[in-house]
CSV table of C-alpha atoms in Angstrom, one decimal:
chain,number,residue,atom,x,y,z
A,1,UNK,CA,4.7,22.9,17.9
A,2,UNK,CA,8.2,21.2,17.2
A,3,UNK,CA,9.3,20.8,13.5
A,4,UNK,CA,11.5,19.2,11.6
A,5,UNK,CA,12.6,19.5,8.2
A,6,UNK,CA,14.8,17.3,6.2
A,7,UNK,CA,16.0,19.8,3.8
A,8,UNK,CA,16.9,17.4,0.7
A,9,UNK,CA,14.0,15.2,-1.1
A,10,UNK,CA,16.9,13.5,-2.8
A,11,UNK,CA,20.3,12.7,-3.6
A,12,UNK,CA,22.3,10.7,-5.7
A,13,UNK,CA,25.9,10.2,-5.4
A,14,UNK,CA,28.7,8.2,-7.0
A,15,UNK,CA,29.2,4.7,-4.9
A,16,UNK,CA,32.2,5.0,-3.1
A,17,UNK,CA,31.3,8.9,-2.1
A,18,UNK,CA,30.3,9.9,1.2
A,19,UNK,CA,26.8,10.8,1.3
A,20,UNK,CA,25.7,13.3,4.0
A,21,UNK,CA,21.7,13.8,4.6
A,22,UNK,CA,20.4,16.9,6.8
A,23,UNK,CA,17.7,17.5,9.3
A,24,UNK,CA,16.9,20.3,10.8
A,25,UNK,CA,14.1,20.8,13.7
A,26,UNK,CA,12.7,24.1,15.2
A,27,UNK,CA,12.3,25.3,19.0
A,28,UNK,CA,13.4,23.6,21.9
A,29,UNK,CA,16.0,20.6,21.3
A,30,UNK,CA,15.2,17.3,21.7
A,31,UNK,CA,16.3,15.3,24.4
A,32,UNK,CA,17.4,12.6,21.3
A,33,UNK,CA,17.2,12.5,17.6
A,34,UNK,CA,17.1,9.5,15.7
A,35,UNK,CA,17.7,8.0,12.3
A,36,UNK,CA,15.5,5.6,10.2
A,37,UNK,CA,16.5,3.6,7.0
A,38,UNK,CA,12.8,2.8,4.9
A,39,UNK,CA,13.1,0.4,1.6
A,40,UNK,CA,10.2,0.6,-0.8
A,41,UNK,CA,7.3,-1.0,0.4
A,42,UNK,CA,8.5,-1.7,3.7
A,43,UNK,CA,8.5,-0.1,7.4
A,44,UNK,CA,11.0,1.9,8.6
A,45,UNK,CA,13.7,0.2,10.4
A,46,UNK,CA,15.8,1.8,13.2
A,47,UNK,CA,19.5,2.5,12.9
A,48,UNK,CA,20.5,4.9,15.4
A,49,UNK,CA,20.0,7.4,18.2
A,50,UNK,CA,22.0,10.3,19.2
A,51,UNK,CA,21.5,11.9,22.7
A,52,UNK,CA,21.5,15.8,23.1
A,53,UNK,CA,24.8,15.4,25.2
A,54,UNK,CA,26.1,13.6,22.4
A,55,UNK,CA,28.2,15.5,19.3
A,56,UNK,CA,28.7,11.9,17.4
A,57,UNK,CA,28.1,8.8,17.0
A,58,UNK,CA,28.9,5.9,14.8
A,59,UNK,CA,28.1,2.3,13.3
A,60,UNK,CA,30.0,0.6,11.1
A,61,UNK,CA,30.1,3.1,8.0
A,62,UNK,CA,27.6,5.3,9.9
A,63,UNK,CA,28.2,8.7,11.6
A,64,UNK,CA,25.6,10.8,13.2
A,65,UNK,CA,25.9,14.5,14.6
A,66,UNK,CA,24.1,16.5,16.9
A,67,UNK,CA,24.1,20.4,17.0
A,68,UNK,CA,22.0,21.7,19.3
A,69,UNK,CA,23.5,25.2,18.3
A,70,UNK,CA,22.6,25.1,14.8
A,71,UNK,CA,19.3,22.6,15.9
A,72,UNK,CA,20.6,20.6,13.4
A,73,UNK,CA,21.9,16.8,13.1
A,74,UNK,CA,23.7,15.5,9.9
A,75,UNK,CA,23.8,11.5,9.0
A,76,UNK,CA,26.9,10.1,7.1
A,77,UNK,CA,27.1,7.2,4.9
A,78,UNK,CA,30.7,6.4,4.5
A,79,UNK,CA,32.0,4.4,1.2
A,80,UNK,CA,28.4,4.1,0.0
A,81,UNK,CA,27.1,1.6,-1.9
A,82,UNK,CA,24.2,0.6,-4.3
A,83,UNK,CA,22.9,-1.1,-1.4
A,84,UNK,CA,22.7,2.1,0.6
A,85,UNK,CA,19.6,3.4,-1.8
A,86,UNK,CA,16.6,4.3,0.3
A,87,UNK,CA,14.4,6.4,2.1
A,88,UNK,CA,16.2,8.3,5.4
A,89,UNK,CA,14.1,9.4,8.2
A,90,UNK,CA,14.9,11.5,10.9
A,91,UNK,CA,12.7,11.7,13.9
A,92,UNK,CA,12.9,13.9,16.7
A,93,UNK,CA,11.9,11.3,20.3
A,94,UNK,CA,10.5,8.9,17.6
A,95,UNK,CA,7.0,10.8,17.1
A,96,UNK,CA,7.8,13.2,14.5
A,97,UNK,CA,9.2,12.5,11.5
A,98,UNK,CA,11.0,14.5,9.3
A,99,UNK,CA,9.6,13.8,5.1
A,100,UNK,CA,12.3,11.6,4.3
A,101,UNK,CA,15.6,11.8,1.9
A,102,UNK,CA,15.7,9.5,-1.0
A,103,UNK,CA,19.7,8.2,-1.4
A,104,UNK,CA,20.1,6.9,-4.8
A,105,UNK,CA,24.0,5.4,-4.9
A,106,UNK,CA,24.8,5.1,-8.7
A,107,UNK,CA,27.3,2.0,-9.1
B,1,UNK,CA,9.4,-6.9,11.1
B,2,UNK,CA,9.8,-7.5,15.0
B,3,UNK,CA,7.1,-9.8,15.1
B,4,UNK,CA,4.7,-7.2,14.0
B,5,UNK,CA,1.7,-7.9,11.6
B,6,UNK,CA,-0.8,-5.9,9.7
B,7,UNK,CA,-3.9,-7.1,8.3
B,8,UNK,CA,-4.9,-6.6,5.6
B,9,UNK,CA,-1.8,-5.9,3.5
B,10,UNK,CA,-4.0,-3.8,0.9
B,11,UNK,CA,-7.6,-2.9,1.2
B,12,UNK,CA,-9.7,-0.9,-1.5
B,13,UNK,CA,-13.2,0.4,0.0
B,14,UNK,CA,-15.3,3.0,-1.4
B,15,UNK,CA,-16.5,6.4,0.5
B,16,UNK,CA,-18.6,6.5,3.4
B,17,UNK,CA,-18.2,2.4,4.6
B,18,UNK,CA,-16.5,1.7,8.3
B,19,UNK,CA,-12.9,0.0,7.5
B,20,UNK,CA,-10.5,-2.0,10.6
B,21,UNK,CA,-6.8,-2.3,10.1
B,22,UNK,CA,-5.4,-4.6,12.6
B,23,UNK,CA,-1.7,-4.5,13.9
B,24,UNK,CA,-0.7,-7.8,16.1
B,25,UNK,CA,2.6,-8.1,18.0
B,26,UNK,CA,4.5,-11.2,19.7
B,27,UNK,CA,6.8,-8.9,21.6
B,28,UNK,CA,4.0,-7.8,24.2
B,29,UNK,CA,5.8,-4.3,24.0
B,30,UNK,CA,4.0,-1.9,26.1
B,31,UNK,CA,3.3,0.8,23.7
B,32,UNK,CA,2.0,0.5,20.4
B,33,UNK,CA,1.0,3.5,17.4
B,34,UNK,CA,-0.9,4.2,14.0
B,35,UNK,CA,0.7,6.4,11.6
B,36,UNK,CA,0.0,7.1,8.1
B,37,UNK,CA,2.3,7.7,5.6
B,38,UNK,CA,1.6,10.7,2.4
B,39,UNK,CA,3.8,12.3,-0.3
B,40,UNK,CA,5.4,15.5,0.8
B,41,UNK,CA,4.0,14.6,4.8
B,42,UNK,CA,6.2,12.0,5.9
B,43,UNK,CA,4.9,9.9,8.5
B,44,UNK,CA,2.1,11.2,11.0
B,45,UNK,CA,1.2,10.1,13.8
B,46,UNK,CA,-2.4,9.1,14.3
B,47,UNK,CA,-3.3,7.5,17.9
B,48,UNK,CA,-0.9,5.7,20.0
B,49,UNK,CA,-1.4,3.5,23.1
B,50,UNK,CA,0.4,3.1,26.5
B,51,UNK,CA,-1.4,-0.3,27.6
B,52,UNK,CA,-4.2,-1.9,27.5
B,53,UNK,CA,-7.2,0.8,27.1
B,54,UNK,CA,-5.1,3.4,27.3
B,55,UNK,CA,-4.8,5.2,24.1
B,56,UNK,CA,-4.6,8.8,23.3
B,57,UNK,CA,-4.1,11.3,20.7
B,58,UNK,CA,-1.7,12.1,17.7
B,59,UNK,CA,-0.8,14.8,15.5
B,60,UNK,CA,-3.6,13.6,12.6
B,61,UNK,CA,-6.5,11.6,14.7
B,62,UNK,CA,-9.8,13.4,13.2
B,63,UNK,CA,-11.9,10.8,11.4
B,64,UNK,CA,-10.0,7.7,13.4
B,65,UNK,CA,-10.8,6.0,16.3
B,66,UNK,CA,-8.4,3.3,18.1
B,67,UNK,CA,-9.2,0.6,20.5
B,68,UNK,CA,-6.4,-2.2,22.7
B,69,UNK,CA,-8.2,-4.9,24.5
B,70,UNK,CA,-5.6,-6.9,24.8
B,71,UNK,CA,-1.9,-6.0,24.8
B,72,UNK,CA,-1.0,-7.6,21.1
B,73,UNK,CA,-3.8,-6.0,19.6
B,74,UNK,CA,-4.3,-2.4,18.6
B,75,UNK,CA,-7.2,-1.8,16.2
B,76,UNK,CA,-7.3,1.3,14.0
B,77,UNK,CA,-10.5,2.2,12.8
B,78,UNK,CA,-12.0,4.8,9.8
B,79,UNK,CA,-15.8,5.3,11.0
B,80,UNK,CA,-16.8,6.6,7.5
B,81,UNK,CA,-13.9,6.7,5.3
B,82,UNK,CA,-13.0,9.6,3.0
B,83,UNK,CA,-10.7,9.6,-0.2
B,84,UNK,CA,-8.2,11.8,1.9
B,85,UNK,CA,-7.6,8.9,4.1
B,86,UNK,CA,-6.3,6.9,1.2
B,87,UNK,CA,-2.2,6.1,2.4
B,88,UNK,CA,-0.3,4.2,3.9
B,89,UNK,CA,-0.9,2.9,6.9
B,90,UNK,CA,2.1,1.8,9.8
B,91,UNK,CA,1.5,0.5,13.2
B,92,UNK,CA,4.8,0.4,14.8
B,93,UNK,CA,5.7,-0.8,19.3
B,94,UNK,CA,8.3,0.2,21.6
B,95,UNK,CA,9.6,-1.2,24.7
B,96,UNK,CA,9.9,1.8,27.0
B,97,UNK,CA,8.0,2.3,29.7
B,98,UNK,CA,8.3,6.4,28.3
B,99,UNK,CA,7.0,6.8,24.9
B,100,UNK,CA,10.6,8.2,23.7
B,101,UNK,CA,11.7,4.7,22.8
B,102,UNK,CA,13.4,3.2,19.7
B,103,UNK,CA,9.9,1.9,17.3
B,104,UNK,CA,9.6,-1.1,15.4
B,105,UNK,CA,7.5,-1.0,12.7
B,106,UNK,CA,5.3,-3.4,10.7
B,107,UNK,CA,5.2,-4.0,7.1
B,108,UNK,CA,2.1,-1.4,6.1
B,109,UNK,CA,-1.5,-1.5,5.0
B,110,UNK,CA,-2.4,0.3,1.4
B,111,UNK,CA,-5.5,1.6,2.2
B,112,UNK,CA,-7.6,3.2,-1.1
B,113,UNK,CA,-10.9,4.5,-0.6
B,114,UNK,CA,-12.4,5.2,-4.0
């Protein structure tokens, strides 16, 4: 069956630092991956998709890969901020989840 | 939240009694799902449903049971609930007529079964 693995429980970075979250997934690739941001006690809420055709996409200060090589896509948070803390969820065509990253951004 | 609701927010039960978690949406999105949320697991998917009385299977779905009368409502049942099913609990829609859409999730039910 298709995994997916987001290889960091946590990170904490400097605000102002770019913060870059992995997620890894085994077997065939997935026709899309995409990105979830969950605050504490909440749901997860969307915040983008990247197509297997697609090497990048971006908005605002975030920047999605895809490597279909390296079955692998990477999330960027430019110029974090404080704000930025939470939970990161990768999923591969939104029914499996990777565990989750926890970003802390320390002001 | 979407126009997504859960009830009830937080339930405690004890081991062995029936318990319904109720997720209601105002989008009349076609497909709707349960997951449950652990430490070190993630989210899981537990049933989902592609209209009304058309539900099938996820990755975790021993010891639940799911039911859609009408589209808004999807109803998550534990038969005879066990301590392991103490989480989290997400419902969550999606628009697509495929089920590889962008979700919308509601806020959660606690669920603890002592």
């Amino acid at each position: 069956s298709q995994k997916i693995e987001q290889n960091s429980e946590a990170l904490n970075i400097q605000e102002g630092k770019t913060a870059t979250l992995t997620c890894n997934y085994t077997n065939y690739s997935p026709a899309y991956l995409q990105w979830y941001r969950q605050d504490p006690g909440r749901g997860p809420v969307f915040l983008l998709l990247i197509r297997e055709n697609e090497k990048e996409k971006r908005k605002e200060r975030l920047k999605v890969t895809f490597d279909t090589t390296l079955k692998q896509s990477l999330f960027h948070i430019t110029a974090s901020q404080p704000a930025d803390s939470a939970t990161y969820l990768c999923a591969l065509r939104a029914l499996t989840f990777g565990q989750g990253t926890i970003l802390t951004v320390h002001p | 939240d979407a126009g997504i609701t859960q009830s009830p927010r937080h339930k405690v039960t004890e081991t062995g009694t029936p318990v319904t978690l109720r997720c209601h949406q105002t989008e009349n999105h076609r497909y709707m799902y349960w997951y449950r949320q652990d430490p070190g697991h993630g989210l899981r998917l537990i049933h989902y449903s592609y209209g009304v009385k058309d539900t099938d299977k996820g990755e975790v779905s021993d010891g639940y049971s799911v039911s859609r009368s009408k589209t808004e409502d999807f109803l998550l049942t534990l038969e005879s609930a066990t301590s392991s099913q103490t989480s989290v609990y997400f419902c969550a829609i999606s628009e697509s007529t495929t089920i590889t859409d962008t979700q919308y999730f509601g806020p959660g039910t606690r669920l603890t079964v002592l």
